[in-house]
Amino acid sequence: MAKAAGDYVSGSIGTITVRILLIAAMLALPLVGPSSDFIQGSNNSLFAKRFEWAPRKASGNIVFVAIDKRSLDAVGTWPWPRSVYASLLDKLIASGARDIFLDVDFSAFSSKQEDDRLAAALERAGGGVLLPVFRQQQTASSSETAVTRPISRFLQNAWPAFANVAMDTDGIVRRFDLGSQFDGNPTQSAAAALGRIDRSDGSLPVDYSIRPDTVPTFSLSQVLDGTVPAEAIRDRSVVVGASAAELKDIFAVPVYGAIAGPLIHVLAAETLLQNRFLRTFDQAPLELLFAAILIIAVVWRRSAGLITIMATGLIIVIVGEVGAFLLQWRYGLLIGTAVPWAMLMLAWMLALNERVDLGRMLVAIANTETRNTRRLMRRIIADSSDGVVAFDSNLKIVEASESAKAVLRAGVGASLLGAVHTAVIDIVGRLISEHDAEPGKIHTGLVNFFDNSGSQAAHYEASVTIAPVERTNAQPSAARRRFAGCLIIRDVSARHEYEERLKRLSELDELTGLLNRREFASRLTALRGKVFVCVLDIDRFSSLCATLGRDVGDELLEAVAARLQNAFAGDLLARLDGGHFGVATSAMDEGSIEGFADSLLALFEEPVPIRGAAVPISVRLGIARSGEADPRALPNAAESALDAARASPGLRWCSFDPSTAVRQARSRRLEQDMRDALQNRQFFLLFQPQIELADGRLVGAEALIRWNHPEFGLISPAEFIPIAESSGLICDIGRWTLFEACTEAAAWPAELSVAVNVSALQFERSDIEADVRAALSSSGLPSSRLCLELTESTFLDQGGPSIAKIGALRETGVVIALDDFGTGYSSMSYLADLPLDKLKIDQSFVRRMNGNPNAFEIVRAIISLAHGLNLQVVAEGIENEAEAEALHRLGCEMGQGYLFGRPDDSARMLSKWSVWKLLSAEA
């Protein structure tokens, strides 16, 4: 009886313990469950199923142009020449594409010809192209990140957009970023830009209920050969990227398994366009309430049968899943149900514990599983391809796989100390010391070692684990020395060889064996002391390749690399791109830069022998010194100096001028600020009077634009107009100038005209005829009082179409003047064909005509030529009476310059010529 009573009490205590543990687990699940991999994985699987049950179609506002196998076969090489992308951009712009995202890495230079073609295409696109930037770790072991960007000349006419694809810990892409910081400025991701939202921070889940097969998709080769109708592209955003499996831009996603990276950007943008802003909320309070209800129901309804409990739980699961599905489908609310269903399972176990001695049953199951596990582990150890060794606290081998015995040349019972490499012995000793200090913890270590004792050298990776062994009767001091150890030895020779080969490929230029651009810049940071960094350019390298063949060009590059290696052994050498090489060497003193340049130039005084022929080459150099720029930016500084050398005929080398970097930074800042300057009315017009030389009568004025920058003050047009032309903003600025000048001139007396300059780029890209008609209509200015001043560059590239466009403008009644005549080509053939009314003599001739007989004769000839063509003549830059008198005698009708008045606002300009009072009286 006593024994039975003891068993009863023991069973009761066990049942209570299990009950308490189950209740504690139910209450803890809402707090710790969401952070576990199992719960997260279960919820993600449920979210994906709900996406799959309620598919949606894409909006059709985004078109995917795929670089597929058909496109790769059509071009026949990879990476593609950048002229292919240039042709693609022209096709898409001609079809009326709204935004174009090129999901292609343009961070490295190609040949100058190919880069020029793509840069020109981006310029023609007028700022409607997005180019990808990527944030990535600088090195594999570093937490610092850097942004990989397209080369700077491409970004001059395109927008940067982040194109990172972020994977969860299980390698599946479920979310997308809205943007990040780029050069200190918030920059949107490609999805956020295409999705047309203002945010550039944070991330959102991708709505994978949108089916990728409903996204309008065309092969890139179809776009290039013109088989895609323009209606399929017009007014749609376009994403261009890789879908071919061999390009390896494939990512795992829910529902669809794996899709191309560019399609992920499309689905993310579609998520925004369809307002599917998926969201979650903190479910812990509701889950705690649900747990409390389950616990109370189980405890109070002990009489309920297990089948009733299971049926009730099944109903709860069905209702809950249907509700979660509807919330996700209709309102974009993601409800994780893994925790509630886990709590239901625990509640069922709690109900079972009330009816069965679950504690004893679990102990029996555990004992059985332990025995099975031991048998399985012995089998695994014996058959493992890795070397697996189990050892005791005396460092004796107690178990060993066959592969371990072959590596260690020792078997069970042998001492571990006499069998393994000294590097493994050292780490075992360290782990034993850590175990003695903290005997309750598991201690692990990893070490690599090299073994050349066999017929073939091998690299191994050894993982050592020491875990405490529980002894019920052991003294604490003895327990500290009791442990079980495991040693796993893996042959990593193939991986080591592969990693070394990858490292070499990632650091070196494949053709020359020199460093590549990225590695060259990285290693510059490790150099100490004063350093010279030179970028060497082979003159006419593209022409040489075109003449002699690409194979000969490659041999030429190899020969140049060999000469540099012979002359600068031990220094950093790199092939940066194309015919550009980088050299970094220690500087002996400040004056040695000339000697350094001369030594480099002397290397190439002798022709380069190639295939039995002596090929003479010449080089140009750009040199930067340490301290003039950040070490990583020294190659860019040297390239800036190289550009200066190439811009000066006869100059063989040039050193970096830090002021150039300052000017470039100022230009970038002005380009950014220029976009808001029109809206904030920072631009304004001044007017310079134009005078009839015969009687000094005011006949009109030329409108001159100025920019009052809020920080830099007044900025010269000579500085901001080239920036506006390179960025494509000149069309908007020119249109504003035209409308503003016409509005001002409409209030002048009827005999006065206004002259407006039209940029060649504005004339080519914009509908200038429509702009002129709109400006005249809105202002009420008669067309005969408007003069458009064009330069020769307006029609030199496209003479016929430009001449037709000028003729159409002249038919509207406006006056056409040829500006700055004499400073360009001054082609007589063009002058004979142009429908002109006026010819303006450039001020450089006017200012020299009285002291320079040659300049005087040129002015005489220009005036005579203009009169022969029935053109009026306007002289610019008249500063004194002698110049005005001489021009009048030569027959020049009109003039402008400081003699008659500096550029001023409309009211003061009219007042000076006693016209403002007349205007007021008429009003």
Coordinates of N, CA and C in Angstrom, one line a residue, residues 319-387:
V319 N -12.0 28.8 -39.1 CA -12.5 30.2 -39.1 C -11.4 31.2 -39.1
G320 N -10.4 30.9 -38.3 CA -9.2 31.8 -38.2 C -8.5 32.0 -39.5
E321 N -8.3 30.9 -40.2 CA -7.6 31.0 -41.5 C -8.4 31.7 -42.5
V322 N -9.7 31.5 -42.5 CA -10.6 32.2 -43.5 C -10.6 33.7 -43.2
G323 N -10.6 34.0 -41.9 CA -10.6 35.5 -41.5 C -9.3 36.1 -41.9
A324 N -8.1 35.4 -41.6 CA -6.8 35.9 -42.0 C -6.7 36.1 -43.5
F325 N -7.2 35.1 -44.3 CA -7.2 35.2 -45.7 C -7.9 36.5 -46.2
L326 N -9.1 36.7 -45.7 CA -9.9 37.8 -46.1 C -9.3 39.1 -45.8
L327 N -8.7 39.2 -44.6 CA -8.0 40.5 -44.2 C -6.8 40.7 -45.1
Q328 N -6.1 39.7 -45.5 CA -4.9 39.9 -46.4 C -5.3 40.2 -47.8
W329 N -6.4 39.6 -48.2 CA -6.9 39.8 -49.6 C -7.5 41.2 -49.8
R330 N -8.4 41.6 -48.8 CA -9.1 42.8 -49.0 C -8.4 44.1 -48.5
Y331 N -7.7 43.9 -47.4 CA -7.1 45.1 -46.7 C -5.6 45.1 -46.6
G332 N -4.9 44.1 -47.1 CA -3.5 44.0 -47.1 C -2.9 43.9 -45.7
L333 N -3.7 43.3 -44.8 CA -3.3 43.1 -43.4 C -2.7 41.7 -43.2
L334 N -1.4 41.5 -42.9 CA -0.8 40.2 -42.7 C -1.0 39.7 -41.3
I335 N -1.7 38.7 -41.1 CA -2.0 38.1 -39.8 C -1.2 36.8 -39.7
G336 N -0.3 36.7 -38.7 CA 0.4 35.5 -38.4 C -0.4 34.6 -37.5
T337 N -0.7 33.4 -38.0 CA -1.5 32.5 -37.2 C -0.7 31.3 -36.7
A338 N 0.6 31.3 -36.9 CA 1.4 30.1 -36.4 C 1.3 30.0 -34.9
V339 N 1.4 31.2 -34.2 CA 1.4 31.1 -32.7 C 0.1 30.7 -32.2
P340 N -1.1 31.2 -32.6 CA -2.3 30.7 -32.1 C -2.5 29.2 -32.4
W341 N -2.1 28.7 -33.6 CA -2.3 27.2 -33.8 C -1.3 26.4 -33.0
A342 N -0.1 26.9 -32.7 CA 0.8 26.2 -31.8 C 0.2 26.2 -30.3
M343 N -0.5 27.3 -29.9 CA -1.1 27.3 -28.6 C -2.3 26.3 -28.6
L344 N -3.0 26.2 -29.7 CA -4.1 25.2 -29.8 C -3.5 23.8 -29.6
M345 N -2.3 23.5 -30.2 CA -1.7 22.2 -30.0 C -1.3 21.9 -28.5
L346 N -0.8 23.0 -27.9 CA -0.4 22.9 -26.5 C -1.7 22.7 -25.6
A347 N -2.8 23.4 -26.0 CA -4.0 23.2 -25.2 C -4.5 21.8 -25.3
W348 N -4.4 21.2 -26.5 CA -4.8 19.8 -26.7 C -4.0 18.9 -25.8
M349 N -2.7 19.2 -25.8 CA -1.8 18.4 -24.9 C -2.1 18.6 -23.4
L350 N -2.5 19.8 -23.1 CA -2.9 20.1 -21.7 C -4.2 19.3 -21.4
A351 N -5.1 19.2 -22.3 CA -6.4 18.4 -22.1 C -6.0 16.9 -22.0
L352 N -5.1 16.5 -22.8 CA -4.7 15.1 -22.8 C -4.0 14.8 -21.4
N353 N -3.2 15.8 -20.9 CA -2.5 15.6 -19.6 C -3.5 15.4 -18.5
E354 N -4.7 16.1 -18.6 CA -5.7 16.0 -17.6 C -6.3 14.6 -17.5
R355 N -6.2 13.8 -18.7 CA -6.8 12.5 -18.7 C -5.8 11.4 -18.7
V356 N -4.6 11.6 -19.1 CA -3.5 10.6 -19.1 C -2.3 11.1 -18.4
D357 N -1.5 10.2 -17.8 CA -0.3 10.6 -17.1 C 0.8 10.9 -18.2
L358 N 0.7 12.1 -18.7 CA 1.5 12.5 -19.8 C 3.0 12.5 -19.5
G359 N 3.3 12.8 -18.2 CA 4.7 12.9 -17.8 C 5.4 11.5 -18.0
R360 N 4.8 10.5 -17.5 CA 5.4 9.2 -17.6 C 5.5 8.7 -19.1
M361 N 4.5 9.1 -19.9 CA 4.5 8.7 -21.3 C 5.6 9.4 -22.0
L362 N 5.8 10.7 -21.7 CA 6.9 11.5 -22.3 C 8.3 10.9 -21.9
V363 N 8.4 10.5 -20.6 CA 9.7 10.0 -20.2 C 10.0 8.7 -21.0
A364 N 9.0 7.8 -21.1 CA 9.2 6.6 -21.9 C 9.6 6.8 -23.3
I365 N 8.9 7.8 -23.9 CA 9.2 8.1 -25.3 C 10.6 8.7 -25.4
A366 N 11.0 9.5 -24.4 CA 12.3 10.1 -24.4 C 13.4 9.1 -24.3
N367 N 13.2 8.1 -23.4 CA 14.2 7.1 -23.3 C 14.4 6.3 -24.5
T368 N 13.2 5.9 -25.2 CA 13.3 5.2 -26.4 C 14.0 6.0 -27.5
E369 N 13.7 7.3 -27.6 CA 14.4 8.1 -28.6 C 15.8 8.3 -28.3
T370 N 16.2 8.3 -27.0 CA 17.6 8.4 -26.7 C 18.4 7.2 -27.2
R371 N 17.9 6.0 -27.0 CA 18.6 4.8 -27.4 C 18.7 4.8 -28.9
N372 N 17.6 5.2 -29.6 CA 17.6 5.2 -31.1 C 18.6 6.2 -31.6
T373 N 18.7 7.4 -30.9 CA 19.6 8.5 -31.3 C 21.0 8.0 -31.2
R374 N 21.3 7.3 -30.1 CA 22.7 6.8 -29.9 C 23.1 5.8 -31.0
R375 N 22.2 4.9 -31.4 CA 22.5 4.0 -32.5 C 22.7 4.8 -33.8
L376 N 21.8 5.8 -34.0 CA 21.9 6.5 -35.3 C 23.2 7.3 -35.3
M377 N 23.6 7.9 -34.2 CA 24.8 8.7 -34.2 C 26.1 7.9 -34.4
R378 N 26.1 6.7 -33.9 CA 27.2 5.8 -34.1 C 27.3 5.5 -35.6
R379 N 26.1 5.2 -36.3 CA 26.1 4.9 -37.7 C 26.6 6.1 -38.5
I380 N 26.1 7.3 -38.1 CA 26.5 8.5 -38.8 C 28.0 8.8 -38.7
I381 N 28.5 8.6 -37.5 CA 30.0 8.8 -37.3 C 30.8 7.9 -38.2
A382 N 30.3 6.6 -38.2 CA 31.1 5.6 -39.0 C 31.1 5.9 -40.5
D383 N 29.9 6.4 -41.0 CA 29.8 6.5 -42.4 C 30.1 8.0 -42.9
S384 N 30.4 8.9 -42.0 CA 30.6 10.3 -42.4 C 31.7 10.4 -43.4
S385 N 31.5 11.3 -44.4 CA 32.6 11.6 -45.3 C 33.6 12.5 -44.7
D386 N 33.2 13.3 -43.8 CA 34.1 14.2 -43.0 C 34.7 13.3 -41.9
G387 N 35.9 13.7 -41.4 CA 36.5 13.0 -40.3 C 35.8 13.4 -39.0

